[in-house]
Coordinates of C-alpha atoms in Angstrom, one line a residue:
X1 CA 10.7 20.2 18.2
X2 CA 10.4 22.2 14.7
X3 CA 7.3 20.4 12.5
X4 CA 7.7 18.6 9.6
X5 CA 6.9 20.4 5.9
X6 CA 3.2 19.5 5.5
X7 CA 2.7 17.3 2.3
X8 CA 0.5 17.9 -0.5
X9 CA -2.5 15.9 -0.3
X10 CA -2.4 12.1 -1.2
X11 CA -3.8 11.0 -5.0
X12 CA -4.3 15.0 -5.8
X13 CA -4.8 15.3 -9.4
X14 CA -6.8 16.9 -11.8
X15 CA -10.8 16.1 -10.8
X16 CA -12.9 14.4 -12.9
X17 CA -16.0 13.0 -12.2
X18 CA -16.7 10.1 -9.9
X19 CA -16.5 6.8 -11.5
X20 CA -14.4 8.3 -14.2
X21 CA -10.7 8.0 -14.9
X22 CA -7.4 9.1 -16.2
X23 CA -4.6 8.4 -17.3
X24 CA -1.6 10.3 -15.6
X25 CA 2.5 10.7 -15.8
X26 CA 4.8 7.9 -14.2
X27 CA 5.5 9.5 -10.5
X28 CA 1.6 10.5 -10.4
X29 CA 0.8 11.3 -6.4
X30 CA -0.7 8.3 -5.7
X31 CA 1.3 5.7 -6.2
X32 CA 3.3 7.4 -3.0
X33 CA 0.0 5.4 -1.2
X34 CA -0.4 2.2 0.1
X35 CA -0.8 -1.0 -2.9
X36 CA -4.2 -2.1 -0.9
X37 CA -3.7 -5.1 -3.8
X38 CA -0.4 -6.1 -2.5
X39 CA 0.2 -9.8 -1.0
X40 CA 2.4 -8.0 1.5
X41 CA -0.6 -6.3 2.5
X42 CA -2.6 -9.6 2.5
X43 CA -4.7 -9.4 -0.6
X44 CA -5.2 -12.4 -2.5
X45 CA -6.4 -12.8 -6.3
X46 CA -9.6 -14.9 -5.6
X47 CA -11.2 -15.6 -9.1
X48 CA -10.0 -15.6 -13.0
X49 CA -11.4 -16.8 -16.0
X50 CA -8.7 -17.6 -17.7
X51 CA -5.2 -18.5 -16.8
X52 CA -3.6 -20.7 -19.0
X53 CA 0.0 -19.2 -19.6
X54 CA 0.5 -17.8 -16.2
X55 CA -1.0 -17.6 -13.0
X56 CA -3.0 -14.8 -12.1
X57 CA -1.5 -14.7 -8.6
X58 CA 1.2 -13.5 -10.2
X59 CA -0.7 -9.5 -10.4
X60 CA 0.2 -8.7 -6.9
X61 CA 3.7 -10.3 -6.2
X62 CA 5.5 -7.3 -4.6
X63 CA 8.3 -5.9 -6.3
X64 CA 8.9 -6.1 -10.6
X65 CA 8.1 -8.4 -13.3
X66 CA 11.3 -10.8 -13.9
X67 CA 12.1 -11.9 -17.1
X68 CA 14.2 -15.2 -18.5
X69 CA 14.2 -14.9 -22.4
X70 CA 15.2 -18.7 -22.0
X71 CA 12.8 -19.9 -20.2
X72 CA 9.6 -22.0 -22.1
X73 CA 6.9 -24.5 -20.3
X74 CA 4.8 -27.2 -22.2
X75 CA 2.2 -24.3 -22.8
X76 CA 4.6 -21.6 -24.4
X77 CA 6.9 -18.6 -22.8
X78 CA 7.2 -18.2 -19.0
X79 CA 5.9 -14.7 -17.5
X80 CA 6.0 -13.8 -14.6
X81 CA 2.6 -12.0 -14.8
X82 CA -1.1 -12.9 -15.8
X83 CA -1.3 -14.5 -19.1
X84 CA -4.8 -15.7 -20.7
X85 CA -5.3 -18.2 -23.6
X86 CA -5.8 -16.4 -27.5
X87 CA -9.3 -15.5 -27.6
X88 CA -11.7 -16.8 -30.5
X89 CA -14.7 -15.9 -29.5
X90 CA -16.5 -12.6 -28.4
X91 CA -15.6 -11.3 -24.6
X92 CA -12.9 -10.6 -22.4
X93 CA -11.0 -11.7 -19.7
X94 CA -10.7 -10.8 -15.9
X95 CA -9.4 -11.0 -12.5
X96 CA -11.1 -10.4 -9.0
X97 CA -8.7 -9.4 -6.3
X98 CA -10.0 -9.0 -2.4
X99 CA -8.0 -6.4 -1.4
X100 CA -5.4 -6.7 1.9
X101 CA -8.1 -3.7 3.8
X102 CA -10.9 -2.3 2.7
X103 CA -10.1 1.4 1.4
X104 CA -10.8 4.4 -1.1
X105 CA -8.6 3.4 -4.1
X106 CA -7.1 6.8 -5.3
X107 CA -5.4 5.2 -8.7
X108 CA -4.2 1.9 -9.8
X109 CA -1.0 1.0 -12.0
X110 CA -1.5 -1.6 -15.0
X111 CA 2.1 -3.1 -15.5
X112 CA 2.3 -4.9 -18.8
X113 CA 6.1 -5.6 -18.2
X114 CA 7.4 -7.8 -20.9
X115 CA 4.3 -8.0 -22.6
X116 CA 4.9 -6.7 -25.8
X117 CA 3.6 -8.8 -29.0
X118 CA 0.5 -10.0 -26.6
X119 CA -0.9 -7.7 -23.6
X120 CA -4.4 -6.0 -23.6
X121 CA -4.9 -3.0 -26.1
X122 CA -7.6 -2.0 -23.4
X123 CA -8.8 -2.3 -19.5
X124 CA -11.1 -1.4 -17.5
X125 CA -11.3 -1.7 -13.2
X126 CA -14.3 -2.4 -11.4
X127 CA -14.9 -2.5 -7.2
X128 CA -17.1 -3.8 -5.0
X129 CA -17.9 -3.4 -1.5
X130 CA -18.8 -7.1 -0.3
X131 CA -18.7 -7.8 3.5
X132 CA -16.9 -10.9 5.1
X133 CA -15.4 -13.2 2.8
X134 CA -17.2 -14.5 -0.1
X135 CA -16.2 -17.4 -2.6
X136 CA -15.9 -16.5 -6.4
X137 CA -19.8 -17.5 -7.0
X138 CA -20.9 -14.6 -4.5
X139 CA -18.6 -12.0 -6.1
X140 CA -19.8 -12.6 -9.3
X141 CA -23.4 -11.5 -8.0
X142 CA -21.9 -8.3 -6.3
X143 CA -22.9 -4.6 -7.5
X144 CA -19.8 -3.4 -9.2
X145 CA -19.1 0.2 -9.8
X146 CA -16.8 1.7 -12.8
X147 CA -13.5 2.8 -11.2
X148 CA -11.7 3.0 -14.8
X149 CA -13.9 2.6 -17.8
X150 CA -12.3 0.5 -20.4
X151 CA -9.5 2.7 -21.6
X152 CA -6.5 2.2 -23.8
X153 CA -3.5 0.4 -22.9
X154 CA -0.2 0.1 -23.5
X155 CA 2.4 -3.2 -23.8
X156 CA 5.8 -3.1 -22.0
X157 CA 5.3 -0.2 -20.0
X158 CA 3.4 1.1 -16.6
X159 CA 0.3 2.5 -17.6
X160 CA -1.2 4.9 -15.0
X161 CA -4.9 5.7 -13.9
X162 CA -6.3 8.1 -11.3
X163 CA -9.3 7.3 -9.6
X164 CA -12.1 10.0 -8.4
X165 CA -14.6 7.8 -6.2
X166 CA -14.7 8.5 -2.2
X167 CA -16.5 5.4 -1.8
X168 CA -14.7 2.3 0.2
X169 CA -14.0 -0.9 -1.6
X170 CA -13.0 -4.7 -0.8
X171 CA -12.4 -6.1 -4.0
X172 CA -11.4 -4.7 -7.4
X173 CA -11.7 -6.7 -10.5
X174 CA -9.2 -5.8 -13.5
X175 CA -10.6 -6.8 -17.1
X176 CA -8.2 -6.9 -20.3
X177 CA -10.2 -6.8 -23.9
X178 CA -10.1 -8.7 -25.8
X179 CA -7.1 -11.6 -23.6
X180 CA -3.4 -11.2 -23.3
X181 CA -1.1 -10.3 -20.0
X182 CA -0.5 -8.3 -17.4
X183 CA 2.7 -8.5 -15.3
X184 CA 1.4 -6.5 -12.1
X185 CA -1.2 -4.6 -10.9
X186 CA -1.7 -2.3 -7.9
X187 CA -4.3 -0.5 -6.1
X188 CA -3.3 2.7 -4.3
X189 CA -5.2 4.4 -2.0
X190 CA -6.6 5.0 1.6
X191 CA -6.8 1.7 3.7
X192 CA -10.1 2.1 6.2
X193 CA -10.8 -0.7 7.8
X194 CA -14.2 -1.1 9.7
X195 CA -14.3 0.8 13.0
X196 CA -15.3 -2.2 15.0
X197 CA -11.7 -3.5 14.7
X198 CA -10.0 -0.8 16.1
X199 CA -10.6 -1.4 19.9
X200 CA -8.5 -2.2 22.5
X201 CA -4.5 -2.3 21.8
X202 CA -4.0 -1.7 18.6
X203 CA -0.7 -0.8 16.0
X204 CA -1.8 2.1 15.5
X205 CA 0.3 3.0 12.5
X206 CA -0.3 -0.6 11.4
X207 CA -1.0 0.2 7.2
X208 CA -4.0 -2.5 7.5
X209 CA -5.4 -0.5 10.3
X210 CA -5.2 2.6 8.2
X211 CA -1.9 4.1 8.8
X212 CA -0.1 5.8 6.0
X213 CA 3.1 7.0 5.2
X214 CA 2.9 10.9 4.9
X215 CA 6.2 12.7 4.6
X216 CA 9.6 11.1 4.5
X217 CA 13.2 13.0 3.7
X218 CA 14.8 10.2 1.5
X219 CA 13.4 7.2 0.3
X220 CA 16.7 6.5 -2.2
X221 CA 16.9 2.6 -1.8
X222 CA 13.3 1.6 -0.6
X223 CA 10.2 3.6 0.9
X224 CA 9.4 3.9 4.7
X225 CA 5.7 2.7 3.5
X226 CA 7.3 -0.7 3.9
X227 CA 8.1 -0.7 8.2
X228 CA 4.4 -0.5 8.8
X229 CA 3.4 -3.5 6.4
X230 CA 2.1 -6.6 8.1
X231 CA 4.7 -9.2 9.2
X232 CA 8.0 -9.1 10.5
X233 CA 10.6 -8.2 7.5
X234 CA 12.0 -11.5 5.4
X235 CA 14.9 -9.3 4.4
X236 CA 16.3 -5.5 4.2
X237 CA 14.5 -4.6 0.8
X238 CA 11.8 -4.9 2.6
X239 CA 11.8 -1.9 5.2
X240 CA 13.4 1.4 4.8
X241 CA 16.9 2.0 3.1
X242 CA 17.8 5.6 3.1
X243 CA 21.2 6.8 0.9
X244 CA 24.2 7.6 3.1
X245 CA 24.2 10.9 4.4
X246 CA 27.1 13.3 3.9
X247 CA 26.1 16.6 5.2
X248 CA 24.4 17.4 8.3
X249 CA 20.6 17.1 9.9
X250 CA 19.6 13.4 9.7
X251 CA 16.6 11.5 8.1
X252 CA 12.8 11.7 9.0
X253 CA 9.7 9.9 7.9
X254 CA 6.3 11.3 9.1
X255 CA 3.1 8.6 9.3
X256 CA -0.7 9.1 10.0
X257 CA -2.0 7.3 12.3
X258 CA -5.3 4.9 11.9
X259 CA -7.2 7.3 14.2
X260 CA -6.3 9.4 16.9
X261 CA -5.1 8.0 19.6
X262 CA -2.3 7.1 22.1
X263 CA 0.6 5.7 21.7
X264 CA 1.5 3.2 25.5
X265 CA 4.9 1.4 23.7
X266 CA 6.3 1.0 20.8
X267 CA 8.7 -1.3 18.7
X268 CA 11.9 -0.4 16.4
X269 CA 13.1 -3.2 14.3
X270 CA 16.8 -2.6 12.4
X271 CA 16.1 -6.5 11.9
X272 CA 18.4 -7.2 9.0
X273 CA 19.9 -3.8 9.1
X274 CA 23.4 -5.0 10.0
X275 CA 26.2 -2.1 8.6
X276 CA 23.5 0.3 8.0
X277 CA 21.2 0.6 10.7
X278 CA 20.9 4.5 12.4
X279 CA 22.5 5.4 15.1
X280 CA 19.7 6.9 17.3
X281 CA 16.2 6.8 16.9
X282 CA 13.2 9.6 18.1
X283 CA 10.2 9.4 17.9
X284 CA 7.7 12.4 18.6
X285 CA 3.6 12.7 17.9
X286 CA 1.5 16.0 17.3
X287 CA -2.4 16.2 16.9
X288 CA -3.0 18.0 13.5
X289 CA -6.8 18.4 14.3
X290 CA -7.6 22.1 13.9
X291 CA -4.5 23.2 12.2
X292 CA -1.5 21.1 10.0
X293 CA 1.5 19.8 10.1
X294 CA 3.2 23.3 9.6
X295 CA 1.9 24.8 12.4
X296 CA 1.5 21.6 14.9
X297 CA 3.4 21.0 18.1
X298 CA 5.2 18.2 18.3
X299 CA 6.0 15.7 21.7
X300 CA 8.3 13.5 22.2
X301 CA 7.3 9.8 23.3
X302 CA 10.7 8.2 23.2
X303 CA 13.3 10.9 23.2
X304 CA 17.0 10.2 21.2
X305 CA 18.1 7.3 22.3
X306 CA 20.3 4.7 21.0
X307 CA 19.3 1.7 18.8
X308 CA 21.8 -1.2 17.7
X309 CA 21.9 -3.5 14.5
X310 CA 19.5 -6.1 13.6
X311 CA 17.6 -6.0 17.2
X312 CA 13.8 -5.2 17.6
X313 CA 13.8 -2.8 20.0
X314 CA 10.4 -2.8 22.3
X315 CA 10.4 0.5 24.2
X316 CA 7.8 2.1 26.5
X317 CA 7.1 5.6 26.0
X318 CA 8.5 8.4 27.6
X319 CA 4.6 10.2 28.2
X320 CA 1.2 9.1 27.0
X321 CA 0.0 11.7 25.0
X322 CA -3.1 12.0 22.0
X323 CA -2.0 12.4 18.3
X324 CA -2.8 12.3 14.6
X325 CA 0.6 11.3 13.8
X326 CA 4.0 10.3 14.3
X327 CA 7.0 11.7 13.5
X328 CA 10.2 9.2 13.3
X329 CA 14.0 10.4 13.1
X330 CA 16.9 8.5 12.3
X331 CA 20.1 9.5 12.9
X332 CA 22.1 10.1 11.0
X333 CA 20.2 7.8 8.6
X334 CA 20.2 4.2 8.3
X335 CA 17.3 1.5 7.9
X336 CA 14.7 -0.2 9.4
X337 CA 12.5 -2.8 9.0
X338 CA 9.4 -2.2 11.1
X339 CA 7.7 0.3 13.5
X340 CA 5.0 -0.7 15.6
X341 CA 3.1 2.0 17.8
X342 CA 1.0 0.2 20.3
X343 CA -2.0 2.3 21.8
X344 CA -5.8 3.0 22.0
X345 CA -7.9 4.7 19.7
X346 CA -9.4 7.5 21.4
X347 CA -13.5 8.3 22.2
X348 CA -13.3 11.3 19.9
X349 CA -10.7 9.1 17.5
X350 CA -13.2 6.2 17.2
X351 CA -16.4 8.8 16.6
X352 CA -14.2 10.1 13.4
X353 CA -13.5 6.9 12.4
X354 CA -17.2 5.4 12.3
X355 CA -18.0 9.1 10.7
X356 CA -15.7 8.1 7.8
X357 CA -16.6 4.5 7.5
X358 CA -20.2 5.0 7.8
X359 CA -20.1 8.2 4.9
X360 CA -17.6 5.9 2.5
X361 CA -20.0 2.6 2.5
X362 CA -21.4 2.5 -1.0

């Protein structure tokens, strides 16, 4: 089987120095990586000072900001976002979120969405590395470190910030100067989850586990990012949609496993996928260690094979074979809601993975 084009590397942008920021074009690399602040991932927003318009778990709803120009509460205009009270005294306001995984946050979006006569002029994002799971008190005693020092900021619009820091976070904290809202905000990066979770049978393309979406042929509806989210699918905009294809080939998307490992069965879920689910399904696995994804050689674990409408599919694989990553073809396209790739993380798979986690502690 031919290898997939090797992407350019995730969150690759112009350096700066750590703990410094930027702000960066709409379409900037790293918002192809995974929201580590997304409820779908499992974060939660744990502490705010202030949120007397509108809720602050509002930040990390997936998908965008609605808007009803009709609608009006007791306390003023309904957002669907983070509002704070008009400050009249000296300060600002902020939000602590406790990310879904732990990770390297590679740039983070401020969405001030319908926020036009009263968002923040300027923000700023903080992280902390905390371990288990501490109350709002605790957090407030953390060591935070400047991801984004307080920067301008604009209303209405998706405001964009790359991230230079290779050190591994668990929560982030967004502050807005002087008050005002934000509709969303999102934390892309590297999820790395501690190294003593990933024993035994794991997903090992699980994105909480550390698996990441690397390469994918068409993303036109939604983004194959989504089938190795947490969770069974609630609905189809909430796997992979690719646009109908008219010409020939079919559609790919290539993932990065957690660590290296080996896949023992795996699970293809068109759940939802009723007229549009593919036809066939393939999934293959190389091990890019010592080379790339240009030059790797690819197995198949579960060769073509058929796959039918709004079914999860549980398969075992073909041959049990070590890999970096996966490669999955649909054919000719179609959607799916979830892939699950069952294994072990190998000896040599776990020693890079305590490597990582051990040089990223802060």
């Amino acid at each position: 089987m031919t290898g997939p084009s090797h992407p350019a590397p995730p969150g690759a942008s112009a350096p700066t120095a750590p703990g410094t920021s930027a702000p960066t074009a709409p379409g900037a690399a790293f918002t192809g990586l995974t929201d580590l602040a997304s409820r779908a991932l499992g974060a939660s927003v744990v502490a705010a000072n202030d949120e007397l318009f509108a809720s602050r778990e509002n930040l990390i709803n997936p998908g965008e900001a609605a808007f009803d120009p009709q609608a009006f509460g007791h306390k003023g205009k309904l957002y669907d976002g983070w509002e704070t009270r008009r400050r009249r005294d000296a300060g600002h306001d902020w939000a602590v979120v406790r990310l879904g995984a732990p990770g390297v946050v590679r740039g983070v979006v401020v969405d001030t969405a319908w926020f036009r006569g009263n968002y923040p002029p300027n923000v700023s994002v903080e992280a902390a590395h905390v371990a288990d799971y501490p109350d709002a008190a605790a957090l407030a005693d953390a060591e935070w470190t400047t991801l984004v020092g307080r920067t301008d900021c604009a209303g209405d619009a998706k405001n964009y910030y790359a991230v230079e820091d290779p050190h591994c976070w668990t929560h982030v904290r967004l502050s807005i100067y002087p008050d005002g809202g934000v509709a969303r905000f999102r934390v892309h990066g590297e999820a790395l989850p501690d190294p003593r979770f990933l024993t035994g049978t794991i997903d090992l393309v699980a994105a909480d586990n550390g698996g990441r979406l690397e390469q994918t042929s068409d993303a036109f509806y939604s983004s194959p990012a989504q089938i190795i989210l947490p969770g069974r699918a609630r609905h189809m905009g909430e796997g992979w949609e690719n646009a109908r294809r008219r010409g020939g080939g079919n559609d790919h998307a290539v993932f990065a496993l957690a660590a290296p490992g080996t896949v023992r069965h795996v699970e293809v879920d068109t759940g939802y996928y009723v007229g549009n689910a593919p036809g066939w399904v393939r999934l293959s696995v190389a091990d890019a260690r010592g080379s790339d994804l240009d030059t790797a050689a690819w197995t198949d674990i579960v060769a073509k094979r058929p796959v039918v409408p709004d079914t999860r599919h549980r398969l075992l694989v073909e041959q049990a074979v070590e890999g970096t990553h996966v490669r999955l073809d649909v054919y000719p396209d179609g959607g799916l809601s979830r892939l699950r790739l069952w294994g072990e993380v190998s000896a040599s798979g776990r020693a890079l993975a305590e490597d990582r986690w051990r040089r990223a502690r802060p």
